[in-house]
Amino acid sequence: MMQRSSIKLAAIVGISFSVASLIVHLYLANFSSSEYLDDGRPFDGFYGSRFKFARLWGPIGSLEFLQPYANPREEYPVPGMENNGYLYAKIYGGFENIQSSICDLVAIARLLNATLVIPEIQESLQSKGVSSKFKSFSYIYDEKHFMAALTKDVIVVRSLPAGLKEAKKKNELTMISPKYSASPSFYLDQVLPKLKSSKAIALIITGGGCLQSILPPTMAEYQRLRCRVAFLALQFRPEIKALGKQIINRLRTFEQPYIAYHPGIIRDTLAFHGCAELFQDVHTELIQYRRKQMIKRGILNEKLEVDSRLRRRHGSCPLMPEEVGLLLRAIGYPSNTVIYLAGSEIFGGPRILIPLHAMYPNVVDRTSLCSQKELSHLVGPESPLPEEIIPTPPAPSEEQLILEWKKAGPRPRPLPPPPARQFYPHERSGWYGWVTAVDSEPNPSPGNLREKAHRLLWDAVDYLVSVEADAFFPGFHNDGRESSDFSSLVMGHRLFRMPTAVTYRPDRKIITELFDTIRDNLYHPRRNWTVNARGHLNKGLGLEGLITESQMSKPTSFLSHPLPECSCRISAAANISVQVEGIRSELSSESEEECPAWMPQDHNPPRDVLGNDPGEEEMDAEAETVPEEASRVDEANPSQEEEIESDD
């Protein structure tokens, strides 16, 4: 009897424990799944806790001592009416080259004590039939604001005087093509004497920046002038700002923050760095053809055939969208995160974005957030393109048919081959029409030239949306090439305006090494891989990442890292000092000048880049303040709570 009672008791206890365990498991499963349901709760419902939300969206605590401050520090004379002459320029290239070149031109005009003529943007002038309402400089920028914002720096005029205008039409102006990153001594020793003698100089700028990035300490005011041009004077025309604001407002309707992601997968970039083998079939041919052109023109001094896999391991190739999606998962962003896809060109088309869409369904761009009517309003009225008439080969005459019949050989003859498939007009345009038929790429058609002009507008809109984003992730930046890139300009603007915002700075070489360890198991990596990837990306958010970025990007592009010349530190951070690998950085608060008393001691500077931020004159009196968000942990040293979170 005692034995039976013991067995019954053990059975009852076992059943009780099983029921309790089942209840606990059901409760935990229901709780964990409910974290990701959109049921109208605050962000805690999406991200699990305030801690995790702050970890993903900022602010960055180690950069809270920085404030934007590009006003002159020393005696800064206003330019007089008497000067050495007129500086006129033609700018070739895309949006990135235009943005950096204009900033350099203003600094050069002040250096030479010259009157700056509004530069011509050739990318918009080369296309015939673009909107007559917007031309050249005003195709992208607000011309009136540009001239008014620089009255204390340089004299800016719309056009040359009548006499010099005639000389320009007859090509009698002295023309100079400065090399990329030319030194100030080049302009003082070679350009200034010619300017004084001819009273007008035409600069032909083809490679982006025409003034070296790092200037001597005695020329710090010229660096601050660059900042004032890039971040205050160069505002886009009202139609571009209105569309950018509209897109941002529609992104905010998702009721959660959004990430801006610029892939940087551009044909010229892939060709320059030798990344052709990362693609397949005809795309590899197109990249190699462009690389061959670069070698022929002297832009590139390398062999045509290179090992793309080795280049990728060295960090020279862009991160693929699939890899970016896996990195965002490793950081902890849930699958319902909104990702704005920036950039007017993604080589390879929508196909390479399929894995990213699979991981993050809320990937949107301007075409999915705006109607065709809204986009065409930005372009303005344009004349229709001429129809491309494709000549058809003449039909053979009766005599030719008889002659072919006689030369056909003995009978019985085989049946003739079936007629060739008809080629449609869209297959004869673009690379479809030439890559399989001829060895040389034809000259751009009127449609190609107009598309290039439109890309300037799309890049300008995406630039606004990216700068205002809650987080920014570059697929390709800091490539060491002698020109600016889109992502670096966005990162520099965000660093100036809101240094505490989340801006990722991945080291592609380290990221590639991490991916090579899990190449056979990308979607189910080991726990230590997720921790290592997350730690690397979070470390790049803070001061240590900023110092590394300064050493890599500032020598080639000042606008990608405008510190410490264009910033100051708040007095509350006077005792902060940072030591990185035993070297005291120029970015520590001790090297920053203390902010003037009129500036609010707020850790979050103004974020609006749509034309509502204070101008230079207003900044001399007061600055706007933004309510401080939840404090962010130091990402360089993730806490224990972060490390024990489960993988997504």
XYZ file of C-alpha atoms in Angstrom:
648
model
C 0.000 0.000 0.000
C 2.778 2.408 0.924
C 4.481 1.754 -2.414
C 1.267 2.441 -4.378
C 0.689 5.675 -2.456
C 4.229 6.816 -3.242
C 3.705 6.098 -6.938
C 0.409 8.032 -6.970
C 2.010 10.951 -5.158
C 4.932 11.043 -7.596
C 2.526 10.938 -10.554
C 0.432 13.799 -9.152
C 3.552 15.909 -8.505
C 4.867 15.208 -12.029
C 1.565 16.126 -13.640
C 1.394 19.324 -11.569
C 4.894 20.352 -12.639
C 4.066 19.618 -16.302
C 0.919 21.746 -16.190
C 2.788 24.582 -14.484
C 5.603 24.389 -17.040
C 3.107 24.448 -19.905
C 1.369 27.526 -18.465
C 4.696 29.339 -18.038
C 5.798 28.520 -21.610
C 2.493 29.691 -23.063
C 2.729 32.931 -21.091
C 6.300 33.607 -22.217
C 5.482 32.824 -25.857
C 2.495 35.164 -25.780
C 4.536 37.924 -24.099
C 7.492 37.708 -26.502
C 5.341 37.683 -29.638
C 3.257 40.612 -28.450
C 6.357 42.801 -28.339
C 6.355 43.060 -32.118
C 2.637 43.653 -32.701
C 1.562 47.091 -33.907
C -1.288 47.669 -31.503
C -0.958 51.437 -31.093
C 1.317 51.315 -28.038
C 4.392 53.522 -27.696
C 7.797 52.460 -29.031
C 8.295 50.232 -25.974
C 5.899 47.796 -27.624
C 8.129 47.516 -30.675
C 11.545 47.358 -29.043
C 10.826 45.653 -25.725
C 12.218 48.319 -23.397
C 13.280 51.933 -23.165
C 16.857 50.704 -22.932
C 16.702 48.911 -26.263
C 14.985 51.866 -27.960
C 17.724 54.235 -26.739
C 20.393 51.776 -27.849
C 19.013 51.680 -31.398
C 18.024 55.295 -31.924
C 20.281 57.441 -29.723
C 21.385 59.956 -28.666
C 25.126 59.179 -28.507
C 26.263 60.098 -25.014
C 29.988 60.406 -25.791
C 29.360 63.191 -28.352
C 27.011 65.347 -26.300
C 29.678 68.010 -25.729
C 29.720 68.989 -29.438
C 27.726 71.891 -30.865
C 27.743 73.267 -34.447
C 29.519 76.616 -34.605
C 30.901 77.835 -37.955
C 30.930 81.586 -37.313
C 34.249 83.457 -37.700
C 36.407 83.423 -34.569
C 38.951 86.092 -35.500
C 38.884 89.464 -37.219
C 37.003 88.841 -40.433
C 36.810 91.821 -42.831
C 33.806 92.197 -45.101
C 34.793 92.100 -48.805
C 34.996 95.491 -50.522
C 33.749 96.456 -53.960
C 37.291 96.792 -55.304
C 38.921 93.445 -55.914
C 41.127 91.560 -58.344
C 38.459 90.490 -60.852
C 35.807 87.873 -61.558
C 35.988 84.143 -60.884
C 33.791 82.117 -63.235
C 33.483 78.313 -63.180
C 31.980 75.378 -65.035
C 31.334 72.324 -62.861
C 31.103 68.829 -64.355
C 29.972 65.721 -62.521
C 27.182 64.487 -60.304
C 25.569 65.832 -57.162
C 28.503 65.013 -54.865
C 31.054 66.781 -57.068
C 28.816 69.830 -57.439
C 28.234 70.197 -53.697
C 31.909 70.027 -52.750
C 33.108 72.124 -55.718
C 30.844 75.073 -54.908
C 32.127 75.173 -51.317
C 35.709 75.201 -52.576
C 34.938 77.910 -55.140
C 33.651 80.294 -52.462
C 36.798 79.754 -50.387
C 38.994 80.312 -53.474
C 37.115 83.519 -54.347
C 37.819 84.928 -50.881
C 41.436 83.752 -51.030
C 41.940 85.587 -54.350
C 39.789 88.583 -53.314
C 37.631 88.003 -56.395
C 33.967 88.417 -57.256
C 32.337 85.014 -57.652
C 30.025 84.525 -60.620
C 27.254 81.981 -59.996
C 28.855 78.758 -61.318
C 27.374 76.777 -64.189
C 26.251 73.203 -63.510
C 26.966 71.415 -66.759
C 25.015 68.268 -65.926
C 21.782 70.262 -66.249
C 22.918 72.377 -69.227
C 24.005 69.419 -71.379
C 20.446 68.087 -71.510
C 18.354 69.873 -74.117
C 14.750 70.604 -73.345
C 14.938 70.530 -69.539
C 12.689 72.906 -67.678
C 13.105 76.491 -68.860
C 11.996 77.549 -65.385
C 15.110 76.105 -63.698
C 18.528 76.280 -65.320
C 22.092 75.610 -64.288
C 22.643 76.631 -60.645
C 18.955 77.262 -59.966
C 18.132 73.766 -61.228
C 19.074 72.548 -57.732
C 19.811 75.496 -55.444
C 18.094 78.635 -54.203
C 20.112 81.313 -55.974
C 18.777 84.295 -54.004
C 19.474 82.693 -50.653
C 22.984 81.706 -51.752
C 23.857 85.292 -52.681
C 22.305 86.798 -49.541
C 23.923 84.312 -47.148
C 27.455 85.117 -48.360
C 27.337 88.926 -48.310
C 29.859 89.034 -45.442
C 32.189 86.526 -47.106
C 32.417 87.160 -50.863
C 30.679 89.258 -53.499
C 28.446 87.006 -55.620
C 26.915 88.106 -58.945
C 24.658 86.291 -61.385
C 26.697 86.941 -64.529
C 29.787 88.623 -65.912
C 29.710 92.293 -66.979
C 28.796 93.018 -70.598
C 32.380 93.356 -71.849
C 33.601 90.161 -70.218
C 30.438 88.351 -71.293
C 31.340 89.006 -74.916
C 34.846 87.706 -74.279
C 33.311 84.568 -72.783
C 31.189 83.974 -75.885
C 34.299 84.287 -78.062
C 36.253 81.926 -75.740
C 38.742 84.679 -74.990
C 38.703 84.233 -71.208
C 41.712 82.596 -69.593
C 40.692 79.023 -68.767
C 42.349 76.928 -66.053
C 41.597 73.312 -65.097
C 42.852 72.864 -61.532
C 43.750 69.416 -60.337
C 41.749 67.755 -57.607
C 42.702 69.087 -54.177
C 44.935 71.868 -55.496
C 46.897 73.745 -52.821
C 46.293 77.400 -51.867
C 49.766 78.250 -53.180
C 48.683 77.083 -56.657
C 45.939 79.706 -56.717
C 48.092 82.455 -55.190
C 51.138 81.818 -57.405
C 49.588 80.779 -60.727
C 45.942 81.862 -60.837
C 46.086 85.237 -59.058
C 48.584 86.901 -61.486
C 46.439 85.854 -64.467
C 43.315 87.095 -62.696
C 44.845 90.529 -62.086
C 45.967 90.855 -65.684
C 42.796 89.628 -67.429
C 40.207 90.636 -64.770
C 38.381 87.327 -65.273
C 39.347 83.658 -64.932
C 37.295 80.598 -65.965
C 37.867 77.453 -63.895
C 36.925 74.085 -65.416
C 36.234 71.656 -62.547
C 35.785 67.996 -63.474
C 36.853 65.924 -60.492
C 34.957 67.435 -57.573
C 36.849 69.437 -54.960
C 39.322 71.937 -56.400
C 40.949 72.950 -53.083
C 42.846 70.638 -50.783
C 40.873 69.260 -47.858
C 43.240 69.939 -44.952
C 44.470 73.538 -44.858
C 47.164 75.047 -42.582
C 45.995 76.113 -39.095
C 46.354 79.754 -40.152
C 43.558 79.176 -42.711
C 40.978 77.841 -40.252
C 38.589 80.651 -41.224
C 38.503 79.274 -44.785
C 37.464 75.899 -43.381
C 34.647 77.542 -41.438
C 33.658 79.369 -44.618
C 33.340 76.002 -46.331
C 30.983 74.903 -43.551
C 28.853 78.024 -43.844
C 28.533 77.453 -47.583
C 27.710 73.751 -47.356
C 25.382 73.819 -44.350
C 23.846 77.311 -44.442
C 24.206 79.035 -47.828
C 23.621 76.066 -50.151
C 19.906 75.481 -49.719
C 17.866 73.664 -52.323
C 15.161 75.457 -54.263
C 11.697 75.540 -52.616
C 10.238 72.726 -54.758
C 12.974 70.303 -53.667
C 12.627 71.261 -50.004
C 8.840 70.887 -50.194
C 9.083 67.386 -51.660
C 11.750 66.393 -49.125
C 9.580 67.607 -46.262
C 6.611 65.746 -47.716
C 8.564 62.480 -47.846
C 9.801 62.946 -44.264
C 6.251 63.584 -43.051
C 5.028 60.436 -44.792
C 7.829 58.423 -43.231
C 6.755 59.766 -39.835
C 3.219 58.411 -40.406
C 4.636 54.938 -39.692
C 4.734 56.195 -36.064
C 8.274 54.966 -35.512
C 11.793 56.181 -36.376
C 13.305 55.390 -39.769
C 16.756 54.504 -41.107
C 18.151 56.063 -44.276
C 20.359 53.665 -46.238
C 22.459 54.647 -49.265
C 23.832 51.539 -51.037
C 26.525 53.386 -53.019
C 26.432 50.678 -55.714
C 27.284 52.850 -58.716
C 28.817 51.717 -61.993
C 31.678 54.227 -61.895
C 32.538 53.286 -58.313
C 32.504 49.567 -59.059
C 34.694 50.110 -62.129
C 37.208 52.328 -60.330
C 37.740 49.814 -57.506
C 37.630 46.663 -59.647
C 34.483 45.046 -58.238
C 33.177 43.587 -61.526
C 33.296 39.921 -60.466
C 30.835 40.545 -57.635
C 28.159 40.710 -60.353
C 27.206 38.340 -63.127
C 26.733 38.173 -66.885
C 26.235 41.462 -68.690
C 26.716 43.597 -65.563
C 30.321 42.405 -65.327
C 30.872 43.418 -68.962
C 29.428 46.872 -68.349
C 31.650 47.458 -65.323
C 34.746 46.257 -67.151
C 34.003 48.463 -70.143
C 33.761 51.530 -67.912
C 37.000 50.518 -66.162
C 38.698 50.252 -69.553
C 37.546 53.794 -70.358
C 38.967 55.085 -67.055
C 42.350 53.503 -67.777
C 42.373 54.940 -71.301
C 41.603 58.477 -70.045
C 44.247 58.324 -67.318
C 41.736 58.410 -64.464
C 42.948 55.014 -63.283
C 46.492 53.654 -63.366
C 45.837 49.949 -62.845
C 45.392 46.762 -64.822
C 42.042 46.001 -66.364
C 41.748 42.536 -64.815
C 41.970 42.483 -61.014
C 40.841 40.066 -58.308
C 37.492 41.445 -57.158
C 37.342 39.048 -54.210
C 40.661 40.354 -52.931
C 39.501 43.964 -53.414
C 36.372 43.164 -51.446
C 38.420 41.710 -48.565
C 40.426 44.947 -48.476
C 37.207 46.915 -48.067
C 37.293 48.539 -51.507
C 33.857 47.328 -52.655
C 30.405 48.376 -51.405
C 28.498 46.289 -48.911
C 25.711 44.418 -50.677
C 22.115 45.102 -49.527
C 21.837 41.538 -48.216
C 24.862 42.105 -45.970
C 23.439 45.407 -44.706
C 20.182 43.666 -43.817
C 22.067 41.020 -41.819
C 24.040 43.736 -40.002
C 20.850 45.586 -39.057
C 19.468 42.323 -37.689
C 22.651 41.822 -35.683
C 22.341 45.314 -34.191
C 18.800 44.496 -33.088
C 16.472 46.326 -35.480
C 13.173 44.397 -35.754
C 11.760 43.332 -39.095
C 9.128 46.111 -39.102
C 11.797 48.858 -39.116
C 11.232 51.473 -41.820
C 14.235 51.820 -44.173
C 14.430 54.681 -46.680
C 16.476 53.736 -49.737
C 18.457 56.784 -50.911
C 20.365 57.273 -54.152
C 19.402 57.919 -57.752
C 21.402 54.964 -59.113
C 21.617 51.377 -57.890
C 23.616 49.345 -60.384
C 22.101 45.920 -60.825
C 18.533 47.127 -60.397
C 15.854 45.849 -58.011
C 17.216 42.293 -58.200
C 20.010 42.918 -55.704
C 17.520 44.437 -53.235
C 15.386 41.280 -52.995
C 17.194 39.834 -49.910
C 16.891 43.159 -48.067
C 13.163 43.346 -48.852
C 12.766 39.799 -47.546
C 14.326 40.723 -44.186
C 12.760 44.203 -43.936
C 9.455 44.531 -45.852
C 9.200 48.258 -45.017
C 11.926 49.313 -47.461
C 10.660 52.412 -49.272
C 12.020 55.104 -51.589
C 10.775 58.299 -53.173
C 8.903 56.424 -55.932
C 6.859 54.445 -53.415
C 6.122 57.470 -51.218
C 5.334 59.991 -53.984
C 3.068 59.921 -56.996
C 4.353 60.432 -60.509
C 2.590 63.789 -60.584
C 4.472 64.976 -57.465
C 7.799 63.911 -58.960
C 7.083 65.552 -62.312
C 6.176 68.798 -60.522
C 9.722 68.867 -59.166
C 11.148 68.449 -62.669
C 9.045 71.275 -64.113
C 7.752 71.685 -67.677
C 9.978 70.014 -70.265
C 9.836 69.808 -74.016
C 9.142 66.301 -75.372
C 12.104 64.259 -76.471
C 12.447 63.609 -80.201
C 11.382 60.130 -81.213
C 14.293 57.845 -81.914
C 13.611 56.418 -85.377
C 15.404 53.107 -85.754
C 16.178 52.509 -89.454
C 15.102 49.117 -90.778
C 17.342 47.319 -93.292
C 16.064 47.523 -96.903
C 14.338 44.477 -98.334
C 16.427 42.489 -100.847
C 15.569 43.026 -104.488
C 14.327 40.274 -106.818
C 17.716 40.068 -108.528
C 19.460 39.553 -105.163
C 17.027 36.781 -104.254
C 17.635 34.982 -107.592
C 21.413 35.318 -107.144
C 21.254 33.873 -103.623
C 19.110 31.009 -104.915
C 21.695 30.107 -107.548
C 24.543 30.199 -105.027
C 22.662 28.096 -102.498
C 24.252 24.806 -103.569
C 22.891 21.420 -104.657
C 19.372 20.315 -103.899
C 17.632 19.056 -101.786
C 18.351 22.021 -99.589
C 17.640 22.230 -95.828
C 14.805 24.380 -94.646
C 15.777 28.013 -94.015
C 16.203 29.055 -90.373
C 13.206 30.620 -88.695
C 13.033 34.431 -88.769
C 14.868 36.249 -86.014
C 12.902 37.471 -83.024
C 11.670 41.018 -83.353
C 13.592 43.631 -81.348
C 11.403 46.164 -79.618
C 12.385 49.852 -79.269
C 13.096 49.587 -75.544
C 15.599 46.818 -76.261
C 17.566 49.051 -78.593
C 18.011 51.835 -76.023
C 20.488 51.867 -73.162
C 22.997 49.062 -72.888
C 20.576 46.502 -74.403
C 21.261 47.847 -77.872
C 25.044 47.781 -77.906
C 26.635 45.506 -75.309
C 26.027 42.297 -77.291
C 26.503 43.861 -80.725
C 29.463 46.252 -80.626
C 32.561 46.815 -78.514
C 32.141 50.541 -77.908
C 29.480 52.339 -75.926
C 27.569 54.878 -78.056
C 27.349 58.548 -77.148
C 24.610 59.436 -74.644
C 21.206 59.905 -76.244
C 18.975 62.893 -75.402
C 17.088 60.623 -73.047
C 20.313 59.646 -71.245
C 21.320 63.290 -70.799
C 17.914 64.206 -69.405
C 18.054 61.259 -67.020
C 21.416 62.516 -65.718
C 19.894 65.938 -65.070
C 16.966 64.362 -63.208
C 19.373 62.407 -61.018
C 20.618 65.688 -59.577
C 17.091 66.369 -58.321
C 16.568 62.873 -56.893
C 19.932 63.011 -55.113
C 19.047 66.412 -53.633
C 15.735 65.074 -52.282
C 17.394 61.948 -50.876
C 20.110 64.104 -49.308
C 17.488 66.025 -47.313
C 15.706 62.848 -46.196
C 19.011 61.170 -45.214
C 20.273 64.119 -43.165
C 16.965 64.242 -41.255
C 16.810 60.467 -40.661
C 16.815 59.024 -37.138
C 19.687 56.740 -38.197
C 21.908 56.576 -41.279
C 23.738 53.532 -42.644
C 26.202 53.942 -45.564
C 26.699 51.025 -47.913
C 29.822 52.674 -49.302
C 31.755 55.697 -48.052
C 35.308 56.883 -47.512
C 36.628 55.022 -50.536
C 39.895 56.957 -50.774
C 39.061 58.052 -54.300
C 39.856 61.614 -55.372
C 36.221 62.764 -55.241
C 33.426 63.099 -52.714
C 30.736 60.474 -52.311
C 27.099 60.856 -51.307
C 27.302 58.996 -47.997
C 30.346 60.924 -46.776
C 28.625 64.264 -47.446
C 25.525 63.120 -45.548
C 27.645 61.868 -42.633
C 29.549 65.161 -42.460
C 26.322 67.189 -42.509
C 24.800 65.030 -39.748
C 27.997 65.362 -37.715
C 27.840 69.140 -37.983
C 24.096 69.542 -37.331
C 23.416 66.800 -34.810
C 26.532 64.937 -33.689
C 24.559 62.854 -31.173
C 22.372 61.313 -33.907
C 22.922 57.665 -34.861
C 25.278 57.592 -37.861
C 26.947 54.236 -38.460
C 30.563 54.196 -39.663
C 31.304 50.589 -40.650
C 34.829 49.529 -41.525
C 34.173 47.440 -44.635
C 37.403 45.477 -44.221
C 36.416 44.300 -40.745
C 32.827 43.657 -41.836
C 34.015 41.538 -44.774
C 36.223 39.483 -42.476
C 33.228 38.863 -40.235
C 31.067 37.739 -43.150
C 33.770 35.418 -44.496
C 33.574 33.422 -41.238
C 29.856 32.662 -41.756
C 29.658 32.619 -45.564
C 28.050 29.130 -45.528
C 25.538 30.027 -42.820
C 24.619 33.685 -43.283
C 21.125 33.619 -41.862
C 21.905 31.586 -38.741
C 25.208 32.983 -37.415
C 26.748 31.979 -34.143
C 26.054 34.034 -31.041
C 29.605 35.384 -30.827
C 29.388 36.596 -34.461
C 26.335 38.698 -33.655
C 28.049 40.165 -30.589
C 31.209 40.996 -32.583
C 29.299 42.626 -35.461
C 27.120 44.618 -33.083
C 30.129 45.692 -31.025
C 32.029 46.929 -34.087
C 29.107 48.982 -35.401
C 28.237 50.421 -31.992
C 31.871 51.373 -31.387
C 31.825 53.379 -34.613
C 28.953 55.504 -33.321
C 30.933 57.155 -30.539
C 34.095 59.190 -30.231
C 36.445 56.322 -31.064
C 34.673 55.741 -34.378
C 34.725 59.453 -35.062
C 38.491 59.588 -34.554
C 39.047 56.658 -36.922
C 36.773 58.253 -39.506
C 38.684 61.531 -39.195
C 41.977 59.847 -40.020
C 40.520 58.090 -43.067
C 38.086 60.560 -44.642
C 39.217 64.087 -43.781
C 42.401 64.025 -45.938
C 40.232 63.547 -49.047
C 37.053 65.465 -48.135
C 36.773 68.164 -45.485
C 32.965 68.229 -45.667
C 32.841 64.576 -44.625
C 34.432 65.500 -41.288
C 34.171 69.261 -40.523
C 35.559 68.974 -36.974
C 36.992 70.585 -34.938
C 37.034 73.746 -37.084
C 33.222 74.032 -37.326
C 32.207 73.061 -33.794
C 32.540 74.083 -30.175
C 32.065 72.382 -26.806
C 29.479 73.248 -24.213
C 30.856 74.449 -20.897
C 29.252 71.528 -19.062
C 31.733 69.230 -20.809
C 34.846 71.244 -19.982
C 36.401 68.417 -17.998
C 35.763 65.682 -20.540
C 38.813 64.101 -22.085
C 39.060 60.963 -24.146
C 42.035 58.694 -24.626
C 42.009 56.307 -27.560
C 44.800 53.763 -27.898
C 47.132 55.964 -25.895
C 46.804 58.932 -28.268
C 44.888 62.071 -27.316
C 42.703 62.971 -30.255
C 42.087 66.350 -31.797
C 38.397 65.531 -31.375
C 38.460 65.478 -27.592
C 36.640 68.270 -25.849
C 39.928 69.843 -24.740
C 40.729 70.733 -28.370
C 37.318 72.244 -29.025
C 36.765 75.921 -28.364
C 34.159 76.610 -25.717
C 30.806 77.689 -27.109
C 29.893 81.359 -26.663
C 27.612 82.317 -23.786
C 24.627 83.099 -26.034
C 24.370 79.471 -27.211
C 22.054 77.252 -25.120
C 23.880 74.508 -23.247
C 21.777 71.854 -24.971
C 23.132 68.522 -26.129
C 20.860 68.363 -29.157
C 21.435 71.067 -31.820
C 18.830 72.063 -34.434
C 18.019 69.279 -36.879
C 15.979 71.015 -39.570
C 17.717 71.198 -42.949
C 14.617 72.198 -44.904
C 15.262 75.918 -44.675
C 13.863 76.516 -41.200
C 17.145 76.508 -39.297
C 18.683 79.757 -38.069
C 20.945 81.561 -40.501
C 24.327 82.951 -39.669
C 22.970 86.289 -38.460
C 20.364 84.631 -36.269
C 22.953 82.269 -34.841
C 24.885 85.270 -33.590
C 21.971 86.054 -31.278
C 20.366 82.759 -30.333
C 19.904 79.154 -31.419
C 16.940 76.855 -31.354
C 16.697 74.107 -28.781
C 15.287 70.621 -29.099
C 13.942 68.643 -26.129
C 16.483 66.130 -24.979
C 15.693 62.519 -25.818
C 16.280 59.541 -23.600
C 19.937 59.227 -22.661
C 21.984 56.713 -24.582
C 24.451 54.246 -23.148
C 28.064 54.321 -24.222
C 28.057 52.019 -27.256
C 31.774 51.387 -27.127
C 31.256 49.337 -23.925
C 27.950 47.451 -24.233
C 26.402 46.598 -20.903
C 25.571 43.137 -19.638
C 21.890 43.640 -20.388
C 22.719 44.209 -24.059
C 24.915 41.130 -24.342
C 22.324 38.722 -22.974
C 19.628 39.772 -25.474
C 18.570 36.998 -27.790
C 19.395 37.111 -31.478
C 16.742 38.185 -33.924
